[in-house]
Short mmCIF file of C-alpha atoms in Angstrom, two decimals:
data_model
loop_
_atom_site.label_atom_id
_atom_site.label_comp_id
_atom_site.label_asym_id
_atom_site.label_seq_id
_atom_site.Cartn_x
_atom_site.Cartn_y
_atom_site.Cartn_z
CA MET A 173 86.79 -84.54 239.69
CA LEU A 174 84.87 -87.57 240.96
CA THR A 175 82.75 -89.87 238.79
CA PHE A 176 79.70 -91.79 240.03
CA HIS A 177 78.17 -94.77 238.20
CA ASN A 178 80.16 -93.75 235.12
CA VAL A 179 77.40 -91.24 234.37
CA CYS A 180 77.35 -88.33 236.82
CA LEU A 181 80.31 -86.15 237.75
CA ALA A 182 81.22 -84.04 240.75
CA PRO A 183 83.36 -81.48 238.92
CA SER A 184 85.57 -78.91 240.57
CA SER A 185 85.36 -76.75 237.45
CA PHE A 186 83.33 -76.25 234.28
CA GLN A 187 84.19 -75.56 230.66
CA LEU A 188 82.43 -72.61 229.01
CA THR A 189 82.13 -72.97 225.23
CA GLY A 190 81.71 -69.29 224.32
CA ILE A 191 79.21 -69.07 221.45
CA PRO A 192 78.34 -72.73 220.71
CA GLY A 193 78.28 -73.48 217.00
CA LEU A 194 80.38 -70.43 216.14
CA GLU A 195 83.72 -71.55 217.58
CA SER A 196 85.48 -70.97 214.26
CA LEU A 197 84.38 -67.31 214.34
CA HIS A 198 85.40 -66.57 217.92
CA ILE A 199 88.40 -64.43 216.96
CA TRP A 200 86.19 -62.30 214.67
CA LEU A 201 83.38 -62.08 217.21
CA SER A 202 85.90 -60.73 219.71
CA ILE A 203 86.18 -57.50 217.70
CA PRO A 204 82.58 -56.26 218.15
CA PHE A 205 82.33 -57.65 221.68
CA SER A 206 85.55 -56.02 222.87
CA SER A 207 84.52 -52.75 221.20
CA MET A 208 81.10 -52.82 222.88
CA TYR A 209 82.67 -53.60 226.25
CA LEU A 210 85.09 -50.69 225.86
CA VAL A 211 82.23 -48.33 224.97
CA ALA A 212 80.23 -49.55 227.99
CA VAL A 213 83.13 -49.01 230.41
CA VAL A 214 84.09 -45.59 229.05
CA GLY A 215 80.48 -44.41 228.80
CA ASN A 216 79.47 -45.38 232.32
CA ALA A 217 82.73 -44.16 233.85
CA THR A 218 82.16 -40.83 232.09
CA ILE A 219 78.64 -40.54 233.52
CA LEU A 220 79.99 -41.18 237.03
CA ALA A 221 82.76 -38.59 236.58
CA VAL A 222 80.45 -35.90 235.14
CA VAL A 223 77.83 -36.27 237.88
CA ARG A 224 80.54 -36.17 240.52
CA VAL A 225 82.14 -32.90 239.35
CA GLU A 226 78.94 -31.14 238.23
CA HIS A 227 77.15 -29.93 241.38
CA SER A 228 73.99 -29.02 239.46
CA LEU A 229 73.55 -32.75 238.80
CA HIS A 230 73.49 -33.65 242.51
CA GLN A 231 69.79 -34.46 242.29
CA PRO A 232 67.85 -37.71 242.88
CA MET A 233 67.48 -38.57 239.19
CA TYR A 234 71.23 -38.32 238.57
CA PHE A 235 72.12 -40.21 241.74
CA PHE A 236 69.91 -43.03 240.45
CA LEU A 237 71.69 -42.71 237.10
CA CYS A 238 75.03 -43.20 238.87
CA MET A 239 73.64 -46.32 240.51
CA LEU A 240 72.65 -47.60 237.05
CA ALA A 241 76.15 -46.86 235.76
CA ILE A 242 77.76 -48.84 238.60
CA ILE A 243 75.34 -51.74 238.05
CA ASP A 244 76.03 -51.74 234.31
CA LEU A 245 79.77 -51.81 234.95
CA VAL A 246 79.33 -54.81 237.27
CA LEU A 247 77.08 -56.66 234.79
CA SER A 248 79.38 -56.17 231.81
CA THR A 249 82.60 -56.79 233.75
CA SER A 250 81.27 -60.00 235.31
CA THR A 251 80.92 -61.58 231.86
CA MET A 252 82.91 -59.81 229.14
CA PRO A 253 86.51 -60.38 230.34
CA LYS A 254 85.85 -64.11 230.60
CA LEU A 255 84.12 -64.18 227.21
CA LEU A 256 87.02 -62.33 225.59
CA GLY A 257 89.41 -64.79 227.25
CA ILE A 258 87.49 -67.60 225.57
CA PHE A 259 87.56 -65.80 222.22
CA TRP A 260 91.27 -64.92 222.32
CA PHE A 261 92.92 -67.72 224.30
CA GLY A 262 90.35 -70.53 224.52
CA ALA A 263 90.34 -70.00 228.30
CA GLY A 264 86.93 -71.51 228.94
CA ASP A 265 87.77 -73.27 232.20
CA ILE A 266 86.05 -71.79 235.27
CA GLY A 267 86.03 -73.11 238.83
CA LEU A 268 82.76 -74.25 240.40
CA ASP A 269 82.76 -71.51 243.02
CA ALA A 270 83.78 -68.89 240.45
CA CYS A 271 80.94 -70.07 238.21
CA LEU A 272 78.41 -69.75 241.02
CA ALA A 273 79.81 -66.33 241.95
CA GLN A 274 79.42 -65.16 238.34
CA MET A 275 75.86 -66.49 238.30
CA PHE A 276 75.08 -64.57 241.49
CA LEU A 277 76.55 -61.30 240.20
CA ILE A 278 74.69 -61.47 236.88
CA HIS A 279 71.25 -62.28 238.25
CA CYS A 280 71.61 -60.21 241.43
CA PHE A 281 72.60 -56.99 239.71
CA ALA A 282 70.02 -57.46 236.95
CA THR A 283 67.48 -57.61 239.79
CA VAL A 284 69.02 -54.55 241.42
CA GLU A 285 68.85 -52.65 238.12
CA SER A 286 65.14 -53.41 237.84
CA GLY A 287 64.71 -52.06 241.39
CA ILE A 288 66.56 -48.85 240.50
CA PHE A 289 64.27 -48.33 237.50
CA LEU A 290 61.32 -48.71 239.85
CA ALA A 291 62.85 -46.13 242.21
CA MET A 292 63.41 -43.77 239.27
CA ALA A 293 59.75 -44.16 238.28
CA PHE A 294 58.80 -43.20 241.84
CA ASP A 295 61.09 -40.16 241.57
CA ARG A 296 59.42 -39.06 238.32
CA TYR A 297 55.97 -39.64 239.83
CA VAL A 298 56.70 -37.42 242.84
CA ALA A 299 58.44 -34.77 240.71
CA ILE A 300 55.49 -34.44 238.32
CA CYS A 301 52.43 -35.34 240.40
CA ASN A 302 53.57 -33.76 243.69
CA PRO A 303 56.26 -31.26 242.71
CA LEU A 304 56.00 -29.23 245.91
CA HIS A 305 56.95 -32.27 247.98
CA HIS A 306 59.70 -33.59 245.71
CA THR A 307 62.63 -32.08 247.59
CA THR A 308 61.25 -33.15 250.96
CA VAL A 309 60.35 -36.71 249.89
CA LEU A 310 63.32 -37.53 247.65
CA THR A 311 66.10 -36.37 249.96
CA HIS A 312 69.66 -37.66 249.59
CA THR A 313 69.01 -39.98 252.52
CA MET A 314 65.87 -41.38 250.90
CA VAL A 315 67.70 -41.91 247.60
CA GLY A 316 70.39 -43.84 249.44
CA ARG A 317 67.79 -45.93 251.23
CA LEU A 318 66.01 -46.76 247.97
CA GLY A 319 69.29 -47.80 246.40
CA MET A 320 70.15 -49.95 249.43
CA ALA A 321 66.67 -51.50 249.35
CA ALA A 322 67.16 -52.45 245.69
CA LEU A 323 70.55 -54.00 246.51
CA CYS A 324 69.22 -55.92 249.54
CA ARG A 325 66.30 -57.20 247.49
CA GLY A 326 68.68 -58.45 244.79
CA VAL A 327 70.86 -60.25 247.34
CA LEU A 328 67.82 -61.71 249.14
CA TYR A 329 66.15 -62.93 245.94
CA ILE A 330 69.20 -64.27 244.11
CA GLY A 331 71.36 -65.46 247.01
CA PRO A 332 69.51 -68.80 247.31
CA LEU A 333 70.08 -69.71 243.63
CA PRO A 334 73.80 -70.60 243.80
CA LEU A 335 73.37 -71.96 247.33
CA MET A 336 70.68 -74.41 246.22
CA ILE A 337 72.87 -75.58 243.36
CA ARG A 338 75.92 -75.96 245.63
CA LEU A 339 74.07 -77.82 248.39
CA ARG A 340 71.34 -79.73 246.53
CA LEU A 341 72.85 -80.53 243.13
CA PRO A 342 76.48 -81.63 243.45
CA LEU A 343 76.39 -84.06 240.49
CA TYR A 344 76.42 -83.16 236.78
CA LYS A 345 76.01 -85.03 233.51
CA THR A 346 78.91 -83.12 231.99
CA ARG A 347 81.25 -80.28 232.91
CA VAL A 348 80.78 -78.53 229.57
CA ILE A 349 78.38 -75.55 229.71
CA SER A 350 77.11 -74.64 226.23
CA HIS A 351 77.08 -70.96 227.05
CA SER A 352 79.46 -68.03 227.35
CA TYR A 353 78.81 -67.48 231.07
CA CYS A 354 77.30 -69.34 234.03
CA GLU A 355 73.63 -68.58 233.46
CA HIS A 356 71.33 -70.25 236.01
CA MET A 357 69.30 -72.43 233.63
CA ALA A 358 72.39 -73.38 231.61
CA VAL A 359 73.95 -74.84 234.77
CA VAL A 360 70.80 -76.40 236.23
CA THR A 361 70.05 -78.35 233.04
CA LEU A 362 73.36 -80.18 233.45
CA THR A 363 72.59 -81.52 236.91
CA CYS A 364 71.73 -85.15 237.62
CA GLY A 365 69.46 -84.49 240.61
CA ASP A 366 65.90 -83.22 240.87
CA SER A 367 66.06 -79.58 239.76
CA ARG A 368 62.34 -78.80 239.98
CA ILE A 369 62.75 -76.65 243.09
CA ASN A 370 65.51 -74.64 241.39
CA ASN A 371 63.36 -74.19 238.27
CA ILE A 372 60.29 -73.13 240.25
CA TYR A 373 62.28 -70.71 242.39
CA GLY A 374 63.99 -69.19 239.34
CA LEU A 375 60.67 -68.69 237.55
CA SER A 376 59.10 -67.21 240.69
CA ILE A 377 61.91 -64.69 241.07
CA GLY A 378 61.61 -63.80 237.38
CA PHE A 379 57.90 -63.15 237.87
CA LEU A 380 58.39 -61.10 241.05
CA VAL A 381 61.10 -58.94 239.53
CA LEU A 382 60.20 -58.46 235.87
CA ILE A 383 56.42 -58.67 235.95
CA LEU A 384 55.67 -56.88 239.23
CA ASP A 385 58.34 -54.20 238.70
CA SER A 386 57.15 -53.49 235.17
CA MET A 387 53.53 -53.34 236.38
CA ALA A 388 54.48 -50.87 239.14
CA ILE A 389 56.46 -48.73 236.67
CA THR A 390 53.53 -48.78 234.24
CA ALA A 391 51.13 -47.75 237.01
CA SER A 392 53.36 -44.81 237.96
CA TYR A 393 53.48 -43.62 234.35
CA VAL A 394 49.72 -43.95 233.97
CA MET A 395 49.36 -41.52 236.88
CA ILE A 396 52.07 -39.29 235.41
CA PHE A 397 50.31 -39.15 232.02
CA ARG A 398 47.00 -38.34 233.71
CA THR A 399 48.68 -35.40 235.45
CA VAL A 400 50.38 -34.27 232.23
CA ILE A 401 47.11 -34.35 230.28
CA GLY A 402 45.63 -32.00 232.86
CA LEU A 403 48.26 -29.33 232.20
CA SER A 404 47.00 -26.17 230.57
CA THR A 405 49.23 -25.82 227.49
CA PRO A 406 50.83 -28.22 224.98
CA GLU A 407 54.22 -26.64 225.69
CA ALA A 408 53.93 -27.50 229.38
CA ARG A 409 52.92 -31.06 228.53
CA LEU A 410 55.88 -31.57 226.20
CA LYS A 411 58.31 -30.05 228.68
CA THR A 412 57.04 -32.25 231.50
CA LEU A 413 57.10 -35.41 229.40
CA GLY A 414 60.60 -34.50 228.22
CA THR A 415 61.87 -35.02 231.77
CA CYS A 416 60.68 -38.65 231.53
CA GLY A 417 62.03 -39.38 228.06
CA SER A 418 65.45 -40.67 229.14
CA HIS A 419 63.93 -42.86 231.83
CA ILE A 420 61.40 -44.40 229.44
CA CYS A 421 64.14 -45.12 226.88
CA ALA A 422 66.34 -46.74 229.54
CA ILE A 423 63.43 -48.89 230.75
CA LEU A 424 62.75 -50.14 227.22
CA ILE A 425 66.47 -50.78 226.64
CA PHE A 426 66.55 -52.92 229.80
CA TYR A 427 63.25 -54.82 229.70
CA VAL A 428 62.80 -55.51 225.96
CA PRO A 429 66.03 -57.53 225.45
CA ILE A 430 65.36 -59.52 228.63
CA ALA A 431 61.77 -60.25 227.57
CA VAL A 432 62.83 -61.31 224.06
CA SER A 433 65.66 -63.50 225.39
CA SER A 434 63.39 -65.12 228.00
CA LEU A 435 60.63 -65.84 225.47
CA ILE A 436 63.07 -67.39 223.01
CA HIS A 437 64.68 -69.42 225.81
CA ARG A 438 61.32 -70.78 226.99
CA PHE A 439 59.43 -71.21 223.73
CA GLY A 440 61.89 -70.78 220.84
CA HIS A 441 62.96 -74.41 220.66
CA GLN A 442 63.56 -74.09 216.90
CA VAL A 443 65.92 -71.15 217.35
CA PRO A 444 69.59 -72.18 216.80
CA PRO A 445 71.75 -72.29 219.98
CA PRO A 446 74.10 -69.51 218.78
CA ILE A 447 71.14 -67.12 218.64
CA HIS A 448 70.19 -68.02 222.21
CA THR A 449 73.69 -67.30 223.47
CA LEU A 450 74.17 -64.12 221.44
CA LEU A 451 70.87 -62.70 222.73
CA ALA A 452 71.82 -63.62 226.30
CA ASN A 453 75.06 -61.65 225.88
CA PHE A 454 73.38 -58.73 224.18
CA TYR A 455 70.91 -58.18 227.01
CA LEU A 456 73.89 -57.81 229.37
CA LEU A 457 75.72 -55.47 226.96
CA ILE A 458 73.01 -53.34 225.36
CA PRO A 459 71.90 -51.44 228.51
CA PRO A 460 75.48 -50.62 229.62
CA ILE A 461 76.21 -49.28 226.12
CA LEU A 462 73.01 -47.36 225.44
CA ASN A 463 72.15 -45.95 228.88
CA PRO A 464 75.07 -43.47 228.95
CA ILE A 465 74.37 -42.48 225.33
CA VAL A 466 70.66 -41.92 225.99
CA TYR A 467 71.27 -39.79 229.08
CA ALA A 468 74.15 -37.88 227.48
CA VAL A 469 72.03 -37.01 224.43
CA ARG A 470 68.75 -36.27 226.20
CA THR A 471 70.01 -34.58 229.40
CA LYS A 472 70.98 -30.97 228.85
CA GLN A 473 73.25 -30.65 231.90
CA ILE A 474 75.23 -33.81 231.08
CA ARG A 475 75.47 -32.87 227.42
CA GLU A 476 76.69 -29.35 228.18
CA ARG A 477 79.23 -30.58 230.72
CA LEU A 478 80.64 -33.13 228.25
CA LEU A 479 80.91 -30.46 225.54
CA GLN A 480 82.67 -28.16 228.00
CA ILE A 481 85.18 -30.89 228.86
CA LEU A 482 85.81 -31.59 225.16
CA LYS A 483 86.31 -27.87 224.42
CA THR A 484 88.75 -27.55 227.33
CA GLU A 485 90.79 -30.53 226.11
CA THR A 486 90.83 -29.08 222.59
CA LYS A 487 92.15 -25.75 223.87
CA ILE A 488 94.86 -27.50 225.90
CA LYS A 489 96.01 -29.41 222.81
#
């Protein structure tokens, strides 16, 4: 590690602090965090396994659900093992390149997840507003293309973030990151150089992804609700809206924690640092935990298949 002017450093690694201000409670915090991570991994792996073996679930909505499960596994696994290492062993050291790679994975796949929710909204729009064309529009090939488009958009949007830090901002005031993972703003605030371009780009990407995606999803559901209102009977309306219930719940589970965390980060200057960090971890953990539960509870085919598996295991025992 090189030092310049006795002020700025060119570190080869950083030190993550875990939950700043709660270091004495790290071993106790590891219990709920490790439990939540285990639930997230088991839940999403179960969704992938059930959709794979159940041929009746080989439909666009469930293919998108599998994409969400993979994304959630990447998001939780990119942060939780390192956080648990900090809690259990004090292993907060992380290489510069590893830090930037973690930053890319977190922000890229959060962007991809937003794109998948947008694709799912399009699927629901076609299924309800143009049901006769659903099977011809949302083919397996089209689903794959939408998923690939969401992935490419995430890589294209987020790829420049770690590159700009690596190439433009080599010097840092300290190597200690007061966070549990390499979040973009947590790293940029430590730099000695002019970080305005990084800040502007990060805010622009946040606007493009969260604001525009949420506006497009809202517009699709406005059109869906207009179609549902035009249905002849209340039973038909409830049945049609029921097909959207899981998707709406998943959207709220994803966007609300991000919005709350972002607002507190930008404007909640009086909020204690541990709350900032805990919220930042929760918005990466809550969707991976709740998405499988929501779809397992609200989707008849998944629920029945899970019950069938449980009954089979019980008989074997």
